[in-house]
Coordinates of C-alpha atoms in Angstrom, one line a residue:
X22 CA 29.7 -23.2 87.5
X23 CA 28.2 -22.4 84.1
X24 CA 28.4 -25.8 82.9
X25 CA 26.8 -27.8 86.2
X26 CA 24.0 -24.8 86.0
X27 CA 23.3 -25.7 81.9
X28 CA 23.3 -29.0 83.0
X29 CA 20.4 -28.9 85.7
X30 CA 17.3 -30.4 83.8
X31 CA 18.7 -30.7 80.8
X32 CA 17.0 -34.6 80.3
X33 CA 13.9 -32.0 80.9
X34 CA 14.6 -29.4 78.3
X35 CA 15.3 -32.9 76.1
X36 CA 12.0 -34.0 76.3
X37 CA 10.3 -31.4 75.9
X38 CA 12.0 -31.1 72.2
X39 CA 11.3 -34.1 71.4
X40 CA 7.9 -33.5 71.4
X41 CA 8.0 -29.8 70.3
X42 CA 9.9 -32.2 67.0
X43 CA 6.4 -33.4 66.0
X44 CA 4.0 -30.3 66.0
X45 CA 7.0 -28.3 63.9
X46 CA 7.3 -31.8 62.0
X47 CA 2.6 -30.4 61.2
X48 CA 3.9 -27.1 61.8
X49 CA 6.7 -26.8 58.8
X50 CA 3.6 -29.6 56.7
X51 CA 0.9 -26.7 56.9
X52 CA 4.0 -23.5 55.9
X53 CA 4.8 -25.7 52.4
X54 CA 1.9 -23.4 50.7
X55 CA 3.7 -20.4 51.4
X56 CA 7.4 -18.5 52.5
X57 CA 7.3 -18.9 56.7
X58 CA 9.9 -17.9 59.4
X59 CA 10.1 -19.1 63.3
X60 CA 11.0 -17.0 65.2
X61 CA 11.9 -17.6 69.0
X62 CA 12.3 -15.1 71.6
X63 CA 13.4 -15.4 74.8
X64 CA 10.9 -13.7 77.0
X65 CA 7.1 -14.9 77.6
X66 CA 3.4 -13.3 77.9
X67 CA 0.7 -13.6 78.2
X68 CA -1.1 -10.7 76.9
X69 CA -0.6 -9.1 73.6
X70 CA -2.2 -4.8 75.5
X71 CA 1.0 -3.5 73.8
X72 CA -0.4 -0.7 75.8
X73 CA 0.8 -3.4 79.7
X74 CA 2.5 -5.5 77.6
X75 CA 5.9 -5.4 79.2
X76 CA 7.8 -7.4 76.3
X77 CA 6.6 -5.8 73.7
X78 CA 5.8 -8.0 71.9
X79 CA 3.0 -6.2 69.6
X80 CA 5.7 -4.7 68.3
X81 CA 8.2 -6.7 67.6
X82 CA 5.8 -9.0 66.0
X83 CA 5.3 -6.5 63.1
X84 CA 1.2 -6.6 64.9
X85 CA 2.2 -2.6 65.8
X86 CA 3.5 0.7 65.6
X87 CA 4.0 3.6 66.7
X88 CA 3.4 7.5 66.1
X89 CA 7.5 7.5 65.2
X90 CA 10.6 5.6 65.8
X91 CA 14.2 5.3 66.6
X92 CA 16.9 6.0 64.0
X93 CA 19.3 4.0 65.2
X94 CA 22.2 5.3 63.1
X95 CA 21.8 8.7 63.6
X96 CA 19.8 8.3 67.5
X97 CA 17.4 11.2 66.1
X98 CA 13.7 9.8 65.7
X99 CA 11.8 10.2 62.8
X100 CA 8.7 9.7 60.9
X101 CA 6.9 6.6 60.8
X102 CA 2.9 6.3 61.4
X103 CA 3.1 9.9 61.8
X104 CA 4.7 12.2 58.9
X105 CA 6.1 15.3 61.3
X106 CA 5.6 17.2 63.9
X107 CA 6.3 20.5 65.6
X108 CA 6.3 21.8 69.1
X109 CA 8.2 25.0 69.5
X110 CA 7.9 26.1 72.3
X111 CA 7.9 22.3 73.8
X112 CA 4.3 22.4 75.4
X113 CA 1.6 22.0 72.3
X114 CA 2.3 20.1 69.7
X115 CA 1.0 19.2 66.0
X116 CA 1.2 16.1 65.5
X117 CA 0.2 15.3 61.4
X118 CA -0.6 12.2 60.5
X119 CA -0.1 9.5 57.5
X120 CA -3.3 9.7 55.5
X121 CA -2.4 6.3 53.5
X122 CA -2.4 3.7 56.5
X123 CA -5.2 1.7 57.1
X124 CA -5.8 -1.0 60.1
X125 CA -5.6 -4.5 59.5
X126 CA -9.6 -4.3 59.7
X127 CA -9.8 -1.6 57.5
X128 CA -11.1 1.0 58.9
X129 CA -9.2 4.0 58.8
X130 CA -6.2 5.3 60.5
X131 CA -7.1 8.4 61.6
X132 CA -6.5 11.0 64.8
X133 CA -10.2 10.9 65.8
X134 CA -7.9 7.0 66.3
X135 CA -5.5 7.9 67.5
X136 CA -6.7 9.4 69.9
X137 CA -8.5 7.0 71.1
X138 CA -5.5 4.5 71.4
X139 CA -3.3 7.4 72.9
X140 CA -6.5 8.2 75.3
X141 CA -6.4 3.9 76.1
X142 CA -2.9 4.3 76.6
X143 CA -2.6 7.1 79.5
X144 CA -5.9 5.1 81.1
X145 CA -4.5 1.7 81.3
X146 CA -0.2 2.8 81.9
X147 CA 0.7 4.7 84.7
X148 CA 4.1 5.2 83.6
X149 CA 2.9 5.9 80.4
X150 CA 1.0 8.4 81.7
X151 CA 4.4 9.6 83.7
X152 CA 6.3 9.4 80.2
X153 CA 4.0 11.0 78.1
X154 CA 2.7 14.5 80.8
X155 CA -0.1 14.9 78.4
X156 CA -3.1 17.4 79.4
X157 CA -5.1 17.5 76.7
X158 CA -5.7 15.9 73.2
X159 CA -7.7 17.7 70.0
X160 CA -7.8 15.7 67.2
X161 CA -8.9 17.1 63.7
X162 CA -9.0 14.7 60.3
X163 CA -5.7 13.4 60.0
X164 CA -4.3 15.9 62.1
X165 CA -3.3 15.6 66.0
X166 CA -2.7 19.2 69.0
X167 CA -1.2 18.0 71.9
X168 CA -0.7 20.2 75.4
X169 CA 1.9 18.6 77.3
X170 CA 1.6 19.7 81.9
X171 CA 4.8 21.6 81.3
X172 CA 7.6 22.2 79.0
X173 CA 8.6 19.3 77.1
X174 CA 10.7 19.4 74.9
X175 CA 11.1 15.7 74.2
X176 CA 7.9 14.6 74.2
X177 CA 8.0 12.9 70.5
X178 CA 10.8 10.8 71.5
X179 CA 8.6 9.6 74.1
X180 CA 6.3 8.7 71.9
X181 CA 8.8 5.2 70.5
X182 CA 7.5 3.7 73.3
X183 CA 6.4 0.2 72.2
X184 CA 3.7 0.9 75.1
X185 CA 2.0 3.8 72.8
X186 CA 1.6 1.3 70.2
X187 CA -1.9 3.5 68.3
X188 CA -4.3 -0.2 67.8
X189 CA -8.0 0.1 66.8
X190 CA -9.4 0.8 70.7
X191 CA -13.3 -0.3 69.5
X192 CA -12.3 -3.8 68.9
X193 CA -13.2 -6.8 71.4
X194 CA -10.3 -8.4 72.8
X195 CA -7.1 -6.1 72.6
X196 CA -5.4 -8.5 75.2
X197 CA -5.7 -11.2 73.0
X198 CA -5.7 -10.0 69.4
X199 CA -5.1 -6.9 69.3
X200 CA -5.2 -4.5 65.4
X201 CA -2.4 -2.8 64.5
X202 CA -1.4 -1.0 61.7
X203 CA 1.9 -3.3 61.3
X204 CA 2.6 -6.1 58.3
X205 CA 1.3 -8.9 60.5
X206 CA -1.9 -9.6 61.6
X207 CA -2.9 -12.2 64.8
X208 CA -4.2 -15.5 63.3
X209 CA -3.6 -17.2 67.0
X210 CA -2.3 -16.6 69.8
X211 CA -1.3 -19.5 73.0
X212 CA -0.1 -17.1 76.0
X213 CA 3.1 -17.9 76.8
X214 CA 3.8 -19.9 74.0
X215 CA 3.4 -18.7 71.1
X216 CA 2.1 -16.2 68.3
X217 CA 1.0 -17.1 64.5
X218 CA 1.1 -14.3 62.6
X219 CA 0.0 -13.8 58.7
X220 CA 0.8 -11.3 56.0
X221 CA -1.2 -8.3 55.6
X222 CA -2.0 -7.4 52.3
X223 CA -2.7 -3.5 52.8
X224 CA -0.1 -2.9 54.7
X225 CA 0.9 1.2 54.0
X226 CA 4.8 0.5 53.5
X227 CA 4.8 -2.4 51.3
X228 CA 3.5 -5.8 52.4
X229 CA 6.1 -8.1 53.1
X230 CA 6.9 -11.4 51.1
X231 CA 6.6 -13.5 53.9
X232 CA 2.9 -15.5 54.2
X233 CA 3.3 -16.1 57.9
X234 CA 5.0 -16.1 60.5
X235 CA 5.3 -17.8 63.7
X236 CA 6.8 -15.9 67.0
X237 CA 7.2 -18.1 69.7
X238 CA 8.6 -18.2 73.2
X239 CA 11.0 -20.5 75.4
X240 CA 13.1 -18.4 78.5
X241 CA 15.5 -21.8 77.7
X242 CA 18.4 -20.5 76.2
X243 CA 20.2 -23.7 75.9
X244 CA 16.7 -25.3 74.6
X245 CA 17.1 -22.3 72.0
X246 CA 20.3 -23.1 70.5
X247 CA 18.8 -26.7 70.6
X248 CA 15.1 -25.4 68.5
X249 CA 18.0 -23.7 65.3
X250 CA 20.6 -26.5 65.0
X251 CA 17.2 -29.0 64.9
X252 CA 15.3 -27.1 62.2
X253 CA 12.4 -26.4 64.7
X254 CA 13.1 -22.8 64.0
X255 CA 15.1 -20.5 61.8
X256 CA 16.1 -17.8 63.8
X257 CA 17.5 -17.8 67.6
X258 CA 17.3 -14.6 69.7
X259 CA 19.8 -14.8 72.3
X260 CA 21.0 -18.2 71.9
X261 CA 23.5 -20.2 74.3
X262 CA 26.3 -18.6 75.1
X263 CA 28.5 -21.8 75.5
X264 CA 26.6 -22.9 72.1
X265 CA 28.1 -20.4 69.8
X266 CA 31.2 -21.4 68.4
X267 CA 29.0 -24.9 67.4
X268 CA 26.4 -22.6 66.1
X269 CA 29.6 -21.1 64.0
X270 CA 30.5 -24.1 63.2
X271 CA 27.3 -25.4 60.9
X272 CA 27.1 -25.1 57.7
X273 CA 24.4 -22.8 57.1
X274 CA 24.2 -20.8 60.5
X275 CA 25.1 -17.2 61.1
X276 CA 25.9 -15.6 64.7
X277 CA 25.4 -12.3 64.9
X278 CA 26.8 -10.1 68.8
X279 CA 26.1 -6.7 68.1
X280 CA 26.9 -3.5 70.4
X281 CA 22.7 -2.7 71.9
X282 CA 22.1 -0.2 74.0
X283 CA 21.7 -2.3 77.5
X284 CA 23.2 -2.8 80.4
X285 CA 22.7 -5.3 83.2
X286 CA 22.9 -3.6 86.5
X287 CA 22.7 -4.7 90.4
X288 CA 19.2 -2.6 91.2
X289 CA 19.5 -2.1 95.3
X290 CA 16.3 -1.7 97.3
X291 CA 16.8 1.7 98.7
X292 CA 13.8 1.5 101.5
X293 CA 16.1 -1.7 103.2
X294 CA 17.6 -0.3 106.0
X295 CA 21.3 -1.8 105.4
X296 CA 21.4 -0.2 102.3
X297 CA 20.1 3.4 102.8
X298 CA 24.3 3.4 103.9
X299 CA 26.6 4.8 101.2
X300 CA 29.4 2.8 102.6
X301 CA 27.2 -0.3 102.0
X302 CA 26.1 0.1 98.5
X303 CA 29.9 1.1 98.1
X304 CA 31.2 -2.1 99.2
X305 CA 28.0 -4.2 97.1
X306 CA 30.2 -1.7 94.4
X307 CA 33.2 -3.2 95.3
X308 CA 32.7 -7.6 94.6
X309 CA 30.6 -6.6 91.7
X310 CA 33.8 -8.9 89.5
X311 CA 32.5 -7.3 85.7
X312 CA 35.8 -8.7 83.8
X313 CA 35.4 -12.4 85.7
X314 CA 31.5 -12.7 85.1
X315 CA 32.5 -10.5 80.8
X316 CA 34.9 -13.3 80.5
X317 CA 33.3 -16.7 81.7
X318 CA 29.4 -16.1 81.8
X319 CA 29.5 -13.5 77.9
X320 CA 32.3 -15.5 77.2
X321 CA 33.4 -12.2 75.9
X322 CA 30.3 -10.8 74.2
X323 CA 30.0 -7.7 76.6
X324 CA 32.2 -4.6 77.5
X325 CA 32.7 -4.1 82.0
X326 CA 30.0 -0.7 82.3
X327 CA 31.6 1.6 84.6
X328 CA 28.0 3.2 84.2
X329 CA 24.5 2.6 82.6
X330 CA 25.2 4.1 79.6
X331 CA 27.7 2.8 76.9
X332 CA 30.8 5.5 76.5
X333 CA 30.9 5.7 72.8
X334 CA 27.0 7.6 72.9
X335 CA 27.5 11.3 73.8
X336 CA 26.0 12.0 76.9
X337 CA 28.3 8.9 78.4
X338 CA 30.3 10.5 81.6
X339 CA 34.1 9.8 81.7
X340 CA 34.5 8.8 84.3
X341 CA 36.9 10.2 86.5
X342 CA 37.3 7.2 89.6
X343 CA 36.9 4.8 86.5
X344 CA 40.2 3.2 88.6
X345 CA 38.9 2.9 92.1
X346 CA 40.2 -0.2 93.2
X347 CA 37.5 -3.1 93.6
X348 CA 37.5 -6.7 95.2
X349 CA 36.8 -8.1 98.7
X350 CA 39.3 -5.8 100.7
X351 CA 38.1 -2.3 99.3
X352 CA 34.4 -3.6 100.4
X353 CA 35.5 -4.9 103.7
X354 CA 36.9 -1.3 103.9
X355 CA 33.7 0.4 102.6
X356 CA 31.6 -2.0 105.3
X357 CA 33.9 -1.1 108.5
X358 CA 33.2 2.3 107.7
X359 CA 29.6 1.9 108.0
X360 CA 30.4 0.3 111.2
X361 CA 30.4 -3.9 110.8
X362 CA 33.4 -5.9 111.1
X363 CA 33.6 -9.3 111.0
X364 CA 33.2 -11.4 114.0
X365 CA 33.0 -15.2 114.2
X366 CA 33.2 -15.6 110.2
X367 CA 30.2 -13.3 110.0
X368 CA 29.7 -10.2 108.9
X369 CA 27.7 -8.1 111.1
X370 CA 27.4 -4.9 113.2
X371 CA 25.3 -4.7 116.2
X372 CA 25.3 -8.5 117.0
X373 CA 23.1 -8.5 113.5
X374 CA 24.8 -9.7 110.2
X375 CA 24.2 -8.2 107.2
X376 CA 22.3 -10.4 105.1
X377 CA 20.6 -10.3 101.3
X378 CA 18.1 -11.7 99.1
X379 CA 19.1 -11.3 95.4
X380 CA 16.1 -11.4 93.1
X381 CA 17.0 -12.8 89.4
X382 CA 15.4 -14.0 86.6
X383 CA 16.3 -17.3 84.0
X384 CA 14.8 -15.0 81.0
X385 CA 17.6 -14.1 80.8
X386 CA 20.9 -17.0 81.1
X387 CA 23.4 -14.5 82.4
X388 CA 21.5 -12.5 84.7
X389 CA 21.0 -16.2 87.6
X390 CA 24.9 -16.7 86.9
X391 CA 26.0 -13.2 87.5
X392 CA 23.8 -13.6 90.6
X393 CA 25.6 -17.7 91.9
X394 CA 29.4 -15.6 91.5
X395 CA 27.9 -12.3 93.5
X396 CA 26.3 -14.4 96.1
X397 CA 30.0 -16.8 96.5
X398 CA 31.9 -13.9 96.5
X399 CA 29.9 -12.5 99.0
X400 CA 30.5 -15.7 101.6
X401 CA 33.9 -14.9 101.5
X402 CA 33.9 -12.3 103.4
X403 CA 31.1 -12.8 106.0
X404 CA 28.4 -12.5 103.7
X405 CA 25.2 -14.1 103.2
X406 CA 22.8 -14.3 100.1
X407 CA 19.4 -15.7 99.8
X408 CA 19.4 -15.8 95.7
X409 CA 15.5 -15.7 95.2
X410 CA 14.0 -16.8 91.4
X411 CA 11.3 -14.8 90.4
X412 CA 9.5 -15.0 86.7
X413 CA 8.6 -11.1 85.7
X414 CA 11.2 -8.6 86.9
X415 CA 9.1 -5.3 86.8
X416 CA 5.8 -7.1 88.5
X417 CA 7.7 -8.0 91.2
X418 CA 10.1 -5.3 92.1
X419 CA 6.8 -3.1 91.5
X420 CA 5.1 -5.1 94.0
X421 CA 7.2 -6.4 96.1
X422 CA 9.5 -5.0 98.6
X423 CA 10.8 -8.7 100.5
X424 CA 14.1 -8.0 99.0
X425 CA 17.5 -6.1 98.5
X426 CA 19.4 -6.4 95.1
X427 CA 18.0 -7.5 92.2
X428 CA 20.2 -8.7 88.7
X429 CA 18.1 -6.7 86.5
X430 CA 18.6 -6.0 82.3
X431 CA 17.6 -2.6 81.2
X432 CA 17.5 -0.2 77.9
X433 CA 19.3 2.6 78.3
X434 CA 18.7 4.7 75.1
X435 CA 15.9 3.2 73.4
X436 CA 15.5 6.8 72.1
X437 CA 18.2 7.4 71.3
X438 CA 18.7 10.4 74.8
X439 CA 19.3 9.7 77.9
X440 CA 16.5 11.2 79.3
X441 CA 13.7 7.6 78.8
X442 CA 16.3 5.9 81.1
X443 CA 16.9 8.1 84.2
X444 CA 13.3 9.8 83.8
X445 CA 12.4 5.9 84.3
X446 CA 14.8 4.7 86.7
X447 CA 15.5 7.4 88.7
X448 CA 12.8 9.9 89.2
X449 CA 10.4 9.1 91.7
X450 CA 7.2 8.3 89.3
X451 CA 9.3 6.9 87.1
X452 CA 7.5 3.7 85.7
X453 CA 11.1 1.5 86.6
X454 CA 12.3 3.7 90.0
X455 CA 12.5 -0.6 91.5
X456 CA 15.2 1.3 93.4
X457 CA 13.1 3.7 95.5
X458 CA 15.3 6.6 94.1
X459 CA 14.0 9.8 95.8
X460 CA 17.0 11.8 96.0
X461 CA 16.2 15.5 95.2
X462 CA 19.5 16.9 93.9
X463 CA 19.3 14.1 91.3
X464 CA 15.4 14.7 90.9
X465 CA 16.7 18.3 90.6
X466 CA 18.7 17.3 87.0
X467 CA 16.4 15.5 85.5
X468 CA 14.1 18.3 85.9
X469 CA 15.6 20.0 83.7
X470 CA 16.9 17.8 81.3
X471 CA 13.4 17.3 80.8
X472 CA 13.0 21.1 79.5
X473 CA 16.0 21.8 78.0
X474 CA 16.4 21.2 74.4
X475 CA 19.5 21.9 73.4
X476 CA 21.4 19.0 73.0
X477 CA 24.5 19.9 74.0
X478 CA 23.2 21.1 77.8
X479 CA 20.8 17.8 77.4
X480 CA 24.6 16.4 76.6
X481 CA 25.6 18.2 79.8
X482 CA 23.1 17.5 82.3
X483 CA 23.0 14.3 81.6
X484 CA 26.4 13.7 82.8
X485 CA 25.6 15.6 86.2
X486 CA 22.9 13.2 86.4
X487 CA 25.1 9.9 85.5
X488 CA 28.0 11.5 86.6
X489 CA 26.1 11.8 90.7
X490 CA 24.5 8.1 90.2
X491 CA 28.3 7.0 90.2
X492 CA 28.9 8.8 93.4
X493 CA 26.1 7.8 95.3
X494 CA 25.8 4.5 94.0
X495 CA 22.0 3.9 93.4
X496 CA 23.3 1.0 91.6
X497 CA 25.9 -0.9 90.4
X498 CA 26.3 -1.1 86.6
X499 CA 28.2 -4.6 85.3
X500 CA 28.5 -5.4 81.5
X501 CA 26.8 -3.8 78.7
X502 CA 25.5 -6.9 77.5
X503 CA 25.9 -7.9 73.1
X504 CA 22.6 -9.0 71.8
X505 CA 23.5 -12.6 69.8
X506 CA 20.7 -13.4 67.6
X507 CA 21.5 -16.8 65.9
X508 CA 19.7 -17.7 62.3
X509 CA 19.9 -20.1 59.0
X510 CA 20.8 -18.0 56.5
X511 CA 20.5 -20.4 53.9
X512 CA 17.2 -19.4 54.6
X513 CA 16.5 -16.0 56.6
X514 CA 17.3 -12.4 53.8
X515 CA 17.6 -9.7 55.8
X516 CA 17.2 -9.8 59.5
X517 CA 18.5 -6.9 61.3
X518 CA 19.4 -7.4 64.2
X519 CA 18.8 -3.5 65.8
X520 CA 20.1 -1.9 68.5
X521 CA 17.2 -0.7 70.6
X522 CA 15.8 -4.5 70.2
X523 CA 12.8 -3.0 69.3
X524 CA 12.4 -3.9 65.3
X525 CA 12.4 -7.5 64.7
X526 CA 9.5 -9.0 62.5
X527 CA 9.3 -6.4 59.4
X528 CA 8.0 -6.0 55.9
X529 CA 11.6 -6.3 54.7
X530 CA 12.0 -10.0 56.2
X531 CA 12.2 -12.6 53.8
X532 CA 13.6 -16.0 52.9
X533 CA 15.4 -17.2 49.9

């Protein structure tokens, strides 16, 4: 199945690559005078406004930074643009800023400028407003005094969010040329295609040894692999899984596969009548052949998911029902409890066949294949599944309710804590609550979590929430994919594949 899927449109891709070769040759000639890296990413964007861009490109490309960042080794928050912070009551916070930071236009990054950036983020993004719960911000030289609407002990961890990047809001064209504090400034931007970046010589944490970076996009995994093989690019994010062995066999190419804080899930639209029955949701869950998907689609570069969090995380539950049987027979049993029966080859209830519209998107090459596997298995028990390809899942699912299921990939612990995912995905005000979940018991657990300081108590509440989600089957969890990056190790130095997937183009990146 996978090979057939990849062959579709190959000639079109190859033709595009031949054309790109000419552009690449010109680009290489232009970069000969200095150190240059070409990075190829899997998600495109048409806007570089860091406060609303769901692809987080400004931060990933090294243009912008946040007040704090994740220490991925210790799962703690550490200073970045902020030097220190204090908020003993969880509601009144003082954040001390670094005094040696300048925006890429030479202006000082003081408290007044940071307040203006935070105010804009709150205004432009409902998701940021709901996540930060800020009531008031006062600026005093290099100190911010922030009051939240309620005690919120994990407030500072939310400042890791790339949508809270600090920019100079006095600049005019934030969509096409944001001015941040990062190690690279933007020279040009072609929406949906690429960014050209140059070194920011006055970067506060030490100027990069690179002179320039090209950060380009291609949502076709096979095309990304071919671009690395041909030498057009130096680093490829998420190459095609089936090409990994040939990439590894090539002299000079290194392939890294790293476990990250991500889950591929089957998001369920709880506002659809059929899915409001927990037995139907359990049937959907039973039909997902997780091990087959890991083995045949991800070729082992993933771990079967029991819930949203990887097992090694301190707040991941030990699921008591992890050995529950799956498969078509189990799904049929659940459907019978919901009043469905197989008649004339169709699973139906009161003469109405059970049908699902399943959304998927190609920027993550494995998701359409997961959708195809589910469609095939559902058909065997009389359920018709219509697969619908979409471009930007967050935008589509937020504005359309004409779907039942969606293959979706989500970071579940990018702040080193369960609070981000639980709030974003299951709280009624959550920015990623595409399922429309609004369960009073679950909301109450999350609200208690938000006001709890003790890490042990937070872990207990997080486990309670995850167990409740599992019991009620509010979405299904398929697998935890590894993040795969391939690069030219004869050229590239100090590339790091991070678990959070936030920090990519840094001032440490270099070439030999």
